[in-house]
PDB file of C-alpha atoms in Angstrom:
ATOM      1  CA  UNK A1255      31.866  15.966 -93.118  1.00 40.00           C
ATOM      2  CA  UNK A1256      28.427  14.667 -93.985  1.00 44.00           C
ATOM      3  CA  UNK A1257      28.185  10.878 -94.092  1.00 48.00           C
ATOM      4  CA  UNK A1258      27.051   8.904 -97.105  1.00 57.00           C
ATOM      5  CA  UNK A1259      24.147   7.489 -95.104  1.00 59.00           C
ATOM      6  CA  UNK A1260      20.743   8.562 -96.350  1.00 67.00           C
ATOM      7  CA  UNK A1261      18.809  11.340 -94.693  1.00 68.00           C
ATOM      8  CA  UNK A1262      15.617   9.832 -93.287  1.00 69.00           C
ATOM      9  CA  UNK A1263      12.242  11.526 -92.948  1.00 70.00           C
ATOM     10  CA  UNK A1264      10.294  10.292 -89.917  1.00 68.00           C
ATOM     11  CA  UNK A1265       6.911  11.491 -88.673  1.00 63.00           C
ATOM     12  CA  UNK A1266       5.830  11.613 -85.034  1.00 64.00           C
ATOM     13  CA  UNK A1267       3.141  13.788 -83.491  1.00 63.00           C
ATOM     14  CA  UNK A1268       1.926  14.933 -86.913  1.00 71.00           C
ATOM     15  CA  UNK A1269       5.058  16.760 -88.141  1.00 79.00           C
ATOM     16  CA  UNK A1270       7.920  15.041 -89.904  1.00 86.00           C
ATOM     17  CA  UNK A1271      11.534  15.725 -89.074  1.00 89.00           C
ATOM     18  CA  UNK A1272      14.757  14.997 -90.907  1.00 90.00           C
ATOM     19  CA  UNK A1273      17.194  12.525 -89.360  1.00 90.00           C
ATOM     20  CA  UNK A1274      20.591  13.639 -90.642  1.00 92.00           C
ATOM     21  CA  UNK A1275      23.673  11.485 -89.967  1.00 91.00           C
ATOM     22  CA  UNK A1276      27.148  13.046 -89.818  1.00 92.00           C
ATOM     23  CA  UNK A1277      30.380  11.099 -89.724  1.00 88.00           C
ATOM     24  CA  UNK A1278      31.954  12.353 -86.483  1.00 89.00           C
ATOM     25  CA  UNK A1279      31.115  13.949 -83.177  1.00 89.00           C
ATOM     26  CA  UNK A1280      33.452  16.793 -84.126  1.00 91.00           C
ATOM     27  CA  UNK A1281      31.388  17.453 -87.261  1.00 92.00           C
ATOM     28  CA  UNK A1282      28.252  17.481 -85.110  1.00 94.00           C
ATOM     29  CA  UNK A1283      29.829  19.896 -82.625  1.00 94.00           C
ATOM     30  CA  UNK A1284      30.949  22.231 -85.414  1.00 95.00           C
ATOM     31  CA  UNK A1285      27.432  22.722 -86.807  1.00 94.00           C
ATOM     32  CA  UNK A1286      26.182  26.293 -86.721  1.00 95.00           C
ATOM     33  CA  UNK A1287      23.000  26.362 -88.808  1.00 94.00           C
ATOM     34  CA  UNK A1288      21.431  29.624 -89.897  1.00 95.00           C
ATOM     35  CA  UNK A1289      18.197  29.524 -87.877  1.00 94.00           C
ATOM     36  CA  UNK A1290      16.313  31.802 -90.272  1.00 95.00           C
ATOM     37  CA  UNK A1291      17.194  29.772 -93.354  1.00 94.00           C
ATOM     38  CA  UNK A1292      16.545  26.459 -91.591  1.00 94.00           C
ATOM     39  CA  UNK A1293      13.153  27.686 -90.369  1.00 94.00           C
ATOM     40  CA  UNK A1294      12.213  28.827 -93.880  1.00 94.00           C
ATOM     41  CA  UNK A1295      13.172  25.485 -95.442  1.00 92.00           C
ATOM     42  CA  UNK A1296      11.444  23.459 -92.710  1.00 91.00           C
ATOM     43  CA  UNK A1297       8.280  25.548 -93.042  1.00 92.00           C
ATOM     44  CA  UNK A1298       8.281  25.217 -96.825  1.00 92.00           C
ATOM     45  CA  UNK A1299       8.703  21.419 -96.652  1.00 89.00           C
ATOM     46  CA  UNK A1300       6.481  20.881 -93.592  1.00 88.00           C
ATOM     47  CA  UNK A1301       9.268  19.604 -91.314  1.00 90.00           C
ATOM     48  CA  UNK A1302       9.484  20.139 -87.573  1.00 89.00           C
ATOM     49  CA  UNK A1303      13.270  20.393 -87.779  1.00 92.00           C
ATOM     50  CA  UNK A1304      16.525  18.511 -88.204  1.00 94.00           C
ATOM     51  CA  UNK A1305      17.809  15.880 -85.782  1.00 94.00           C
ATOM     52  CA  UNK A1306      21.504  15.565 -86.609  1.00 96.00           C
ATOM     53  CA  UNK A1307      23.344  12.590 -85.121  1.00 94.00           C
ATOM     54  CA  UNK A1308      26.672  10.783 -85.105  1.00 92.00           C
ATOM     55  CA  UNK A1309      27.594   7.343 -83.770  1.00 81.00           C
ATOM     56  CA  UNK A1310      30.866   7.388 -81.860  1.00 74.00           C
ATOM     57  CA  UNK A1311      33.095   4.609 -83.153  1.00 65.00           C
ATOM     58  CA  UNK A1312      33.655   1.844 -80.642  1.00 63.00           C
ATOM     59  CA  UNK A1313      31.311   3.120 -77.939  1.00 67.00           C
ATOM     60  CA  UNK A1314      28.022   2.663 -79.734  1.00 70.00           C
ATOM     61  CA  UNK A1315      26.817   5.901 -78.141  1.00 87.00           C
ATOM     62  CA  UNK A1316      25.098   8.423 -80.329  1.00 94.00           C
ATOM     63  CA  UNK A1317      25.545  12.171 -80.050  1.00 95.00           C
ATOM     64  CA  UNK A1318      22.715  14.310 -81.397  1.00 96.00           C
ATOM     65  CA  UNK A1319      21.506  17.870 -81.800  1.00 96.00           C
ATOM     66  CA  UNK A1320      17.927  18.876 -82.608  1.00 96.00           C
ATOM     67  CA  UNK A1321      17.386  22.123 -84.508  1.00 96.00           C
ATOM     68  CA  UNK A1322      13.758  23.294 -84.782  1.00 94.00           C
ATOM     69  CA  UNK A1323      13.728  27.080 -85.270  1.00 93.00           C
ATOM     70  CA  UNK A1324      10.421  26.992 -87.169  1.00 89.00           C
ATOM     71  CA  UNK A1325       8.698  26.234 -83.839  1.00 90.00           C
ATOM     72  CA  UNK A1326      10.834  28.714 -81.884  1.00 92.00           C
ATOM     73  CA  UNK A1327      13.533  26.267 -80.738  1.00 93.00           C
ATOM     74  CA  UNK A1328      16.909  27.130 -82.293  1.00 94.00           C
ATOM     75  CA  UNK A1329      18.369  24.056 -80.560  1.00 95.00           C
ATOM     76  CA  UNK A1330      16.740  21.683 -78.072  1.00 94.00           C
ATOM     77  CA  UNK A1331      18.688  20.509 -75.013  1.00 92.00           C
ATOM     78  CA  UNK A1332      17.126  17.030 -75.047  1.00 92.00           C
ATOM     79  CA  UNK A1333      14.506  15.892 -77.518  1.00 91.00           C
ATOM     80  CA  UNK A1334      12.921  12.557 -76.601  1.00 89.00           C
ATOM     81  CA  UNK A1335      10.406  12.623 -79.453  1.00 88.00           C
ATOM     82  CA  UNK A1336      13.091  12.872 -82.134  1.00 91.00           C
ATOM     83  CA  UNK A1337      15.206  10.292 -80.300  1.00 92.00           C
ATOM     84  CA  UNK A1338      12.198   7.961 -80.530  1.00 89.00           C
ATOM     85  CA  UNK A1339      12.085   8.632 -84.281  1.00 87.00           C
ATOM     86  CA  UNK A1340      15.762   7.701 -84.594  1.00 89.00           C
ATOM     87  CA  UNK A1341      15.208   4.540 -82.509  1.00 89.00           C
ATOM     88  CA  UNK A1342      12.311   3.498 -84.755  1.00 86.00           C
ATOM     89  CA  UNK A1343      14.403   4.123 -87.866  1.00 86.00           C
ATOM     90  CA  UNK A1344      17.402   2.171 -86.537  1.00 85.00           C
ATOM     91  CA  UNK A1345      15.184  -0.712 -85.368  1.00 85.00           C
ATOM     92  CA  UNK A1346      14.353  -1.265 -89.019  1.00 81.00           C
ATOM     93  CA  UNK A1347      18.096  -1.775 -89.559  1.00 80.00           C
ATOM     94  CA  UNK A1348      18.525  -4.212 -86.656  1.00 84.00           C
ATOM     95  CA  UNK A1349      19.625  -1.778 -83.907  1.00 85.00           C
ATOM     96  CA  UNK A1350      17.128  -2.238 -81.076  1.00 86.00           C
ATOM     97  CA  UNK A1351      18.578  -0.048 -78.288  1.00 90.00           C
ATOM     98  CA  UNK A1352      20.376   3.301 -78.319  1.00 91.00           C
ATOM     99  CA  UNK A1353      21.870   5.768 -75.866  1.00 93.00           C
ATOM    100  CA  UNK A1354      21.912   9.365 -77.084  1.00 94.00           C
ATOM    101  CA  UNK A1355      23.901  12.255 -75.616  1.00 93.00           C
ATOM    102  CA  UNK A1356      22.446  15.721 -76.234  1.00 94.00           C
ATOM    103  CA  UNK A1357      22.759  19.246 -74.852  1.00 93.00           C
ATOM    104  CA  UNK A1358      26.560  19.368 -74.676  1.00 91.00           C
ATOM    105  CA  UNK A1359      26.766  22.307 -77.091  1.00 92.00           C
ATOM    106  CA  UNK A1360      24.359  24.240 -74.844  1.00 92.00           C
ATOM    107  CA  UNK A1361      26.226  23.467 -71.618  1.00 90.00           C
ATOM    108  CA  UNK A1362      23.380  21.242 -70.373  1.00 90.00           C
ATOM    109  CA  UNK A1363      24.345  17.606 -71.017  1.00 91.00           C
ATOM    110  CA  UNK A1364      21.478  15.121 -71.140  1.00 91.00           C
ATOM    111  CA  UNK A1365      21.219  11.431 -71.990  1.00 92.00           C
ATOM    112  CA  UNK A1366      18.180   9.714 -73.453  1.00 93.00           C
ATOM    113  CA  UNK A1367      17.844   5.961 -73.888  1.00 92.00           C
ATOM    114  CA  UNK A1368      15.464   4.356 -76.336  1.00 91.00           C
ATOM    115  CA  UNK A1369      14.588   0.858 -77.458  1.00 90.00           C
ATOM    116  CA  UNK A1370      12.435  -0.334 -80.310  1.00 87.00           C
ATOM    117  CA  UNK A1371      11.735  -3.711 -81.834  1.00 77.00           C
ATOM    118  CA  UNK A1372      10.241  -2.514 -85.088  1.00 64.00           C
ATOM    119  CA  UNK A1373       6.799  -1.202 -85.871  1.00 63.00           C
ATOM    120  CA  UNK A1374       5.798   2.028 -84.179  1.00 64.00           C
ATOM    121  CA  UNK A1375       6.408   1.226 -80.493  1.00 79.00           C
ATOM    122  CA  UNK A1376       9.413   2.829 -78.783  1.00 83.00           C
ATOM    123  CA  UNK A1377      10.381   2.919 -75.085  1.00 84.00           C
ATOM    124  CA  UNK A1378      12.225   6.001 -73.832  1.00 81.00           C
ATOM    125  CA  UNK A1379      14.202   6.582 -70.671  1.00 82.00           C
ATOM    126  CA  UNK A1380      16.447   9.087 -69.009  1.00 79.00           C
ATOM    127  CA  UNK A1381      17.228  10.656 -65.664  1.00 75.00           C
ATOM    128  CA  UNK A1382      15.947  13.798 -64.008  1.00 71.00           C
ATOM    129  CA  UNK A1383      16.782  15.625 -60.820  1.00 72.00           C
ATOM    130  CA  UNK A1384      14.316  17.736 -58.850  1.00 74.00           C
ATOM    131  CA  UNK A1385      16.247  20.919 -58.053  1.00 77.00           C
ATOM    132  CA  UNK A1386      13.547  22.795 -56.202  1.00 77.00           C
ATOM    133  CA  UNK A1387       9.902  22.852 -55.247  1.00 79.00           C
ATOM    134  CA  UNK A1388       7.730  25.934 -54.842  1.00 79.00           C
ATOM    135  CA  UNK A1389       4.054  26.812 -54.892  1.00 78.00           C
ATOM    136  CA  UNK A1390       2.757  28.900 -57.727  1.00 77.00           C
ATOM    137  CA  UNK A1391      -0.532  30.725 -57.417  1.00 80.00           C
ATOM    138  CA  UNK A1392      -2.421  31.412 -60.598  1.00 81.00           C
ATOM    139  CA  UNK A1393      -5.013  34.148 -60.515  1.00 75.00           C
TER     140      UNK A1393
END
């Protein structure tokens, strides 16, 4: 079920994206957009993609999925740039810090934190694990 909250258009790094709220995590999980149609609409309107999100009642955590097939990314595992856009949008509504879970639908869970106090400045955080090191020779 789509929420009654407004869809927000936010621009970062030159291309705007749609911030689309849904009412439940289950609704977010159930999404299966048609990549071809979404790419065509995003290209026609000049959008990078759609960042769909849901706030889990009680926990304050946000679950999100970023769909950007017009740039060759059917779904992104973790999208810090769009999370920053959401943080900036929510800061204007009095929410200054968020924790966003992404990548679950792709079997690669990731968490991004963001804080914003209004204006255009946003701080992002997360965790990463080095899983291997190798030398690569470029000719």
